[in-house]
PDB file of C-alpha atoms in Angstrom:
ATOM      1  CA  MET A   1     110.249 167.286 169.916  1.00  0.00           C
ATOM      2  CA  THR A   2     113.842 168.513 169.650  1.00  0.00           C
ATOM      3  CA  PRO A   3     115.220 169.119 166.142  1.00  0.00           C
ATOM      4  CA  THR A   4     118.145 166.943 165.060  1.00  0.00           C
ATOM      5  CA  VAL A   5     120.840 167.165 162.394  1.00  0.00           C
ATOM      6  CA  VAL A   6     119.540 165.200 159.370  1.00  0.00           C
ATOM      7  CA  SER A   7     122.242 166.046 156.833  1.00  0.00           C
ATOM      8  CA  ILE A   8     125.764 167.454 156.779  1.00  0.00           C
ATOM      9  CA  HIS A   9     127.408 168.728 153.595  1.00  0.00           C
ATOM     10  CA  LEU A  10     130.579 170.552 152.680  1.00  0.00           C
ATOM     11  CA  ALA A  11     132.472 171.507 149.541  1.00  0.00           C
ATOM     12  CA  LYS A  12     136.214 172.006 149.286  1.00  0.00           C
ATOM     13  CA  ALA A  13     135.806 175.006 146.946  1.00  0.00           C
ATOM     14  CA  SER A  14     133.137 177.192 145.338  1.00  0.00           C
ATOM     15  CA  ARG A  15     131.091 175.475 142.646  1.00  0.00           C
ATOM     16  CA  LEU A  16     132.423 172.021 143.566  1.00  0.00           C
ATOM     17  CA  PRO A  17     129.687 169.490 144.422  1.00  0.00           C
ATOM     18  CA  MET A  18     128.687 169.217 148.055  1.00  0.00           C
ATOM     19  CA  GLN A  19     129.874 166.053 149.812  1.00  0.00           C
ATOM     20  CA  ALA A  20     127.696 164.295 152.385  1.00  0.00           C
ATOM     21  CA  LYS A  21     129.341 163.567 155.749  1.00  0.00           C
ATOM     22  CA  ASP A  22     128.290 161.607 158.824  1.00  0.00           C
ATOM     23  CA  VAL A  23     130.472 163.680 161.136  1.00  0.00           C
ATOM     24  CA  VAL A  24     132.526 166.885 160.812  1.00  0.00           C
ATOM     25  CA  GLU A  25     134.999 168.721 162.999  1.00  0.00           C
ATOM     26  CA  VAL A  26     134.184 172.358 163.680  1.00  0.00           C
ATOM     27  CA  GLU A  27     136.796 174.869 164.855  1.00  0.00           C
ATOM     28  CA  ALA A  28     135.940 177.917 166.960  1.00  0.00           C
ATOM     29  CA  GLY A  29     136.398 181.118 164.981  1.00  0.00           C
ATOM     30  CA  LYS A  30     136.999 179.187 161.748  1.00  0.00           C
ATOM     31  CA  GLY A  31     134.174 176.827 160.749  1.00  0.00           C
ATOM     32  CA  ILE A  32     133.963 173.282 159.410  1.00  0.00           C
ATOM     33  CA  VAL A  33     137.350 171.710 158.704  1.00  0.00           C
ATOM     34  CA  GLY A  34     137.598 170.988 154.975  1.00  0.00           C
ATOM     35  CA  ASP A  35     134.781 173.333 153.905  1.00  0.00           C
ATOM     36  CA  ARG A  36     135.282 176.180 151.437  1.00  0.00           C
ATOM     37  CA  TYR A  37     134.365 178.772 154.077  1.00  0.00           C
ATOM     38  CA  HIS A  38     136.727 177.444 156.779  1.00  0.00           C
ATOM     39  CA  GLY A  39     138.769 180.371 158.050  1.00  0.00           C
ATOM     40  CA  THR A  40     136.548 183.157 156.680  1.00  0.00           C
ATOM     41  CA  LYS A  41     135.648 186.055 158.944  1.00  0.00           C
ATOM     42  CA  HIS A  42     132.025 185.245 159.836  1.00  0.00           C
ATOM     43  CA  ARG A  43     130.558 182.753 157.337  1.00  0.00           C
ATOM     44  CA  HIS A  44     131.601 179.634 159.225  1.00  0.00           C
ATOM     45  CA  VAL A  45     128.531 177.366 159.033  1.00  0.00           C
ATOM     46  CA  THR A  46     125.195 177.583 157.209  1.00  0.00           C
ATOM     47  CA  VAL A  47     122.094 175.912 158.659  1.00  0.00           C
ATOM     48  CA  GLN A  48     118.697 175.247 157.083  1.00  0.00           C
ATOM     49  CA  SER A  49     115.545 173.373 158.101  1.00  0.00           C
ATOM     50  CA  ARG A  50     114.168 170.346 156.262  1.00  0.00           C
ATOM     51  CA  GLU A  51     110.711 171.709 157.055  1.00  0.00           C
ATOM     52  CA  SER A  52     111.534 174.958 155.203  1.00  0.00           C
ATOM     53  CA  LEU A  53     112.908 172.984 152.253  1.00  0.00           C
ATOM     54  CA  ASP A  54     109.647 171.034 152.086  1.00  0.00           C
ATOM     55  CA  GLU A  55     107.733 174.357 152.021  1.00  0.00           C
ATOM     56  CA  ALA A  56     110.026 175.545 149.206  1.00  0.00           C
ATOM     57  CA  ALA A  57     109.326 172.283 147.337  1.00  0.00           C
ATOM     58  CA  ASP A  58     105.582 173.000 147.507  1.00  0.00           C
ATOM     59  CA  VAL A  59     106.190 176.429 145.913  1.00  0.00           C
ATOM     60  CA  PHE A  60     108.770 175.091 143.433  1.00  0.00           C
ATOM     61  CA  GLY A  61     106.720 172.049 142.458  1.00  0.00           C
ATOM     62  CA  SER A  62     109.501 169.536 142.962  1.00  0.00           C
ATOM     63  CA  GLU A  63     111.643 168.132 145.784  1.00  0.00           C
ATOM     64  CA  VAL A  64     114.479 170.373 147.027  1.00  0.00           C
ATOM     65  CA  LEU A  65     117.395 168.190 148.091  1.00  0.00           C
ATOM     66  CA  SER A  66     119.481 169.423 151.036  1.00  0.00           C
ATOM     67  CA  GLU A  67     122.808 169.074 149.216  1.00  0.00           C
ATOM     68  CA  LEU A  68     121.679 171.189 146.261  1.00  0.00           C
ATOM     69  CA  THR A  69     121.068 174.301 148.401  1.00  0.00           C
ATOM     70  CA  ARG A  70     124.807 174.518 149.240  1.00  0.00           C
ATOM     71  CA  ARG A  71     124.106 174.734 152.999  1.00  0.00           C
ATOM     72  CA  ASN A  72     126.244 172.825 155.526  1.00  0.00           C
ATOM     73  CA  LEU A  73     123.696 171.544 158.029  1.00  0.00           C
ATOM     74  CA  THR A  74     120.049 170.608 157.674  1.00  0.00           C
ATOM     75  CA  ILE A  75     117.965 170.180 160.801  1.00  0.00           C
ATOM     76  CA  SER A  76     114.867 167.980 160.917  1.00  0.00           C
ATOM     77  CA  HIS A  77     112.219 170.608 161.638  1.00  0.00           C
ATOM     78  CA  GLY A  78     111.413 173.988 163.087  1.00  0.00           C
ATOM     79  CA  ALA A  79     112.588 177.434 162.101  1.00  0.00           C
ATOM     80  CA  VAL A  80     116.294 178.194 162.027  1.00  0.00           C
ATOM     81  CA  PRO A  81     116.716 181.494 163.906  1.00  0.00           C
ATOM     82  CA  ARG A  82     117.522 184.482 161.702  1.00  0.00           C
ATOM     83  CA  GLU A  83     118.119 187.168 164.307  1.00  0.00           C
ATOM     84  CA  PRO A  84     121.779 188.095 164.752  1.00  0.00           C
ATOM     85  CA  GLY A  85     122.948 186.802 168.124  1.00  0.00           C
ATOM     86  CA  ALA A  86     120.560 183.820 168.280  1.00  0.00           C
ATOM     87  CA  ARG A  87     122.418 180.633 169.137  1.00  0.00           C
ATOM     88  CA  LEU A  88     122.368 176.947 168.284  1.00  0.00           C
ATOM     89  CA  ARG A  89     123.989 174.314 170.494  1.00  0.00           C
ATOM     90  CA  ILE A  90     124.803 171.067 168.701  1.00  0.00           C
ATOM     91  CA  GLY A  91     126.733 168.828 171.105  1.00  0.00           C
ATOM     92  CA  ALA A  92     129.869 170.735 172.123  1.00  0.00           C
ATOM     93  CA  VAL A  93     129.508 173.166 169.212  1.00  0.00           C
ATOM     94  CA  LEU A  94     128.011 176.611 169.839  1.00  0.00           C
ATOM     95  CA  LEU A  95     126.939 178.657 166.815  1.00  0.00           C
ATOM     96  CA  GLU A  96     125.822 182.303 166.759  1.00  0.00           C
ATOM     97  CA  ALA A  97     123.597 183.695 163.987  1.00  0.00           C
ATOM     98  CA  VAL A  98     125.207 186.379 161.826  1.00  0.00           C
ATOM     99  CA  ARG A  99     122.674 186.937 159.022  1.00  0.00           C
ATOM    100  CA  VAL A 100     120.084 185.336 156.788  1.00  0.00           C
ATOM    101  CA  ALA A 101     121.573 183.096 154.088  1.00  0.00           C
ATOM    102  CA  ALA A 102     120.087 184.544 150.914  1.00  0.00           C
ATOM    103  CA  PRO A 103     119.538 182.050 148.085  1.00  0.00           C
ATOM    104  CA  CYS A 104     121.781 182.735 145.088  1.00  0.00           C
ATOM    105  CA  LYS A 105     121.067 182.583 141.363  1.00  0.00           C
ATOM    106  CA  LEU A 106     123.244 179.456 141.121  1.00  0.00           C
ATOM    107  CA  LEU A 107     120.282 177.555 142.617  1.00  0.00           C
ATOM    108  CA  ASP A 108     118.278 178.102 139.426  1.00  0.00           C
ATOM    109  CA  ASP A 109     121.122 176.378 137.559  1.00  0.00           C
ATOM    110  CA  THR A 110     121.580 173.454 139.960  1.00  0.00           C
ATOM    111  CA  ILE A 111     118.006 172.796 141.150  1.00  0.00           C
ATOM    112  CA  GLY A 112     115.941 174.329 138.354  1.00  0.00           C
ATOM    113  CA  ARG A 113     114.405 177.579 137.209  1.00  0.00           C
ATOM    114  CA  GLY A 114     112.412 179.145 140.038  1.00  0.00           C
ATOM    115  CA  ALA A 115     114.375 177.513 142.875  1.00  0.00           C
ATOM    116  CA  GLN A 116     115.966 180.780 143.995  1.00  0.00           C
ATOM    117  CA  GLU A 117     112.546 182.403 144.398  1.00  0.00           C
ATOM    118  CA  ALA A 118     111.044 179.312 146.098  1.00  0.00           C
ATOM    119  CA  LEU A 119     113.895 179.376 148.639  1.00  0.00           C
ATOM    120  CA  ARG A 120     113.588 183.091 149.430  1.00  0.00           C
ATOM    121  CA  ARG A 121     113.061 183.411 153.229  1.00  0.00           C
ATOM    122  CA  ARG A 122     113.563 179.622 153.502  1.00  0.00           C
ATOM    123  CA  ALA A 123     117.291 179.303 152.731  1.00  0.00           C
ATOM    124  CA  GLY A 124     118.594 179.226 156.306  1.00  0.00           C
ATOM    125  CA  THR A 125     121.060 181.280 158.295  1.00  0.00           C
ATOM    126  CA  VAL A 126     124.796 181.978 158.348  1.00  0.00           C
ATOM    127  CA  PHE A 127     126.463 181.298 161.709  1.00  0.00           C
ATOM    128  CA  ARG A 128     129.866 181.930 163.250  1.00  0.00           C
ATOM    129  CA  VAL A 129     131.423 179.285 165.517  1.00  0.00           C
ATOM    130  CA  LEU A 130     131.863 180.350 169.143  1.00  0.00           C
ATOM    131  CA  GLU A 131     132.815 176.897 170.520  1.00  0.00           C
ATOM    132  CA  GLY A 132     134.173 174.038 168.436  1.00  0.00           C
ATOM    133  CA  GLY A 133     133.816 170.274 168.526  1.00  0.00           C
ATOM    134  CA  SER A 134     132.270 167.626 166.320  1.00  0.00           C
ATOM    135  CA  ILE A 135     128.813 167.507 164.753  1.00  0.00           C
ATOM    136  CA  SER A 136     127.271 164.167 163.772  1.00  0.00           C
ATOM    137  CA  LEU A 137     124.107 163.081 162.036  1.00  0.00           C
ATOM    138  CA  GLY A 138     121.363 162.695 164.640  1.00  0.00           C
ATOM    139  CA  ASP A 139     122.785 165.261 167.074  1.00  0.00           C
ATOM    140  CA  ALA A 140     120.133 167.262 168.950  1.00  0.00           C
ATOM    141  CA  VAL A 141     119.875 170.988 168.185  1.00  0.00           C
ATOM    142  CA  GLU A 142     119.111 173.415 171.019  1.00  0.00           C
ATOM    143  CA  ILE A 143     117.942 176.872 169.908  1.00  0.00           C
ATOM    144  CA  SER A 144     118.386 179.994 172.079  1.00  0.00           C
ATOM    145  CA  PRO A 145     117.135 183.486 171.213  1.00  0.00           C
ATOM    146  CA  PRO A 146     119.556 186.443 171.167  1.00  0.00           C
ATOM    147  CA  ALA A 147     120.587 187.639 174.611  1.00  0.00           C
ATOM    148  CA  SER A 148     118.670 190.654 175.914  1.00  0.00           C
ATOM    149  CA  PRO A 149     120.638 193.933 175.886  1.00  0.00           C
TER     150      PRO A 149
END
């Protein structure tokens, strides 16, 4: 079964609450229009898996809501690739993995004490945008490994 986009969130600035969206516009080389990281060098879009959040909830002892992790996209299931160069195709949008998205201490403040540790190795991946377009809830997610050298 192909993973799908189950939530989309963005924040206009650091520490502002994440806002849920049904659809977002994504610009090549820039990121999600209206998000705090739009226009940064490589941190264009962050992606996590609902399945990984459910695993973190088991460790944490309470539900971990997608919007509280501060990630942009949550996919329904499966592992989000961590290897630099791995790619995700979501409609017209092509994303390339840059690095693991490490959970920050702020998560202990927003979710609860122990959330940062529960999310370690489950907090998703930072991607750069190679090809832009729109991303909507329900869009299929195609995962490709890094190209061979």
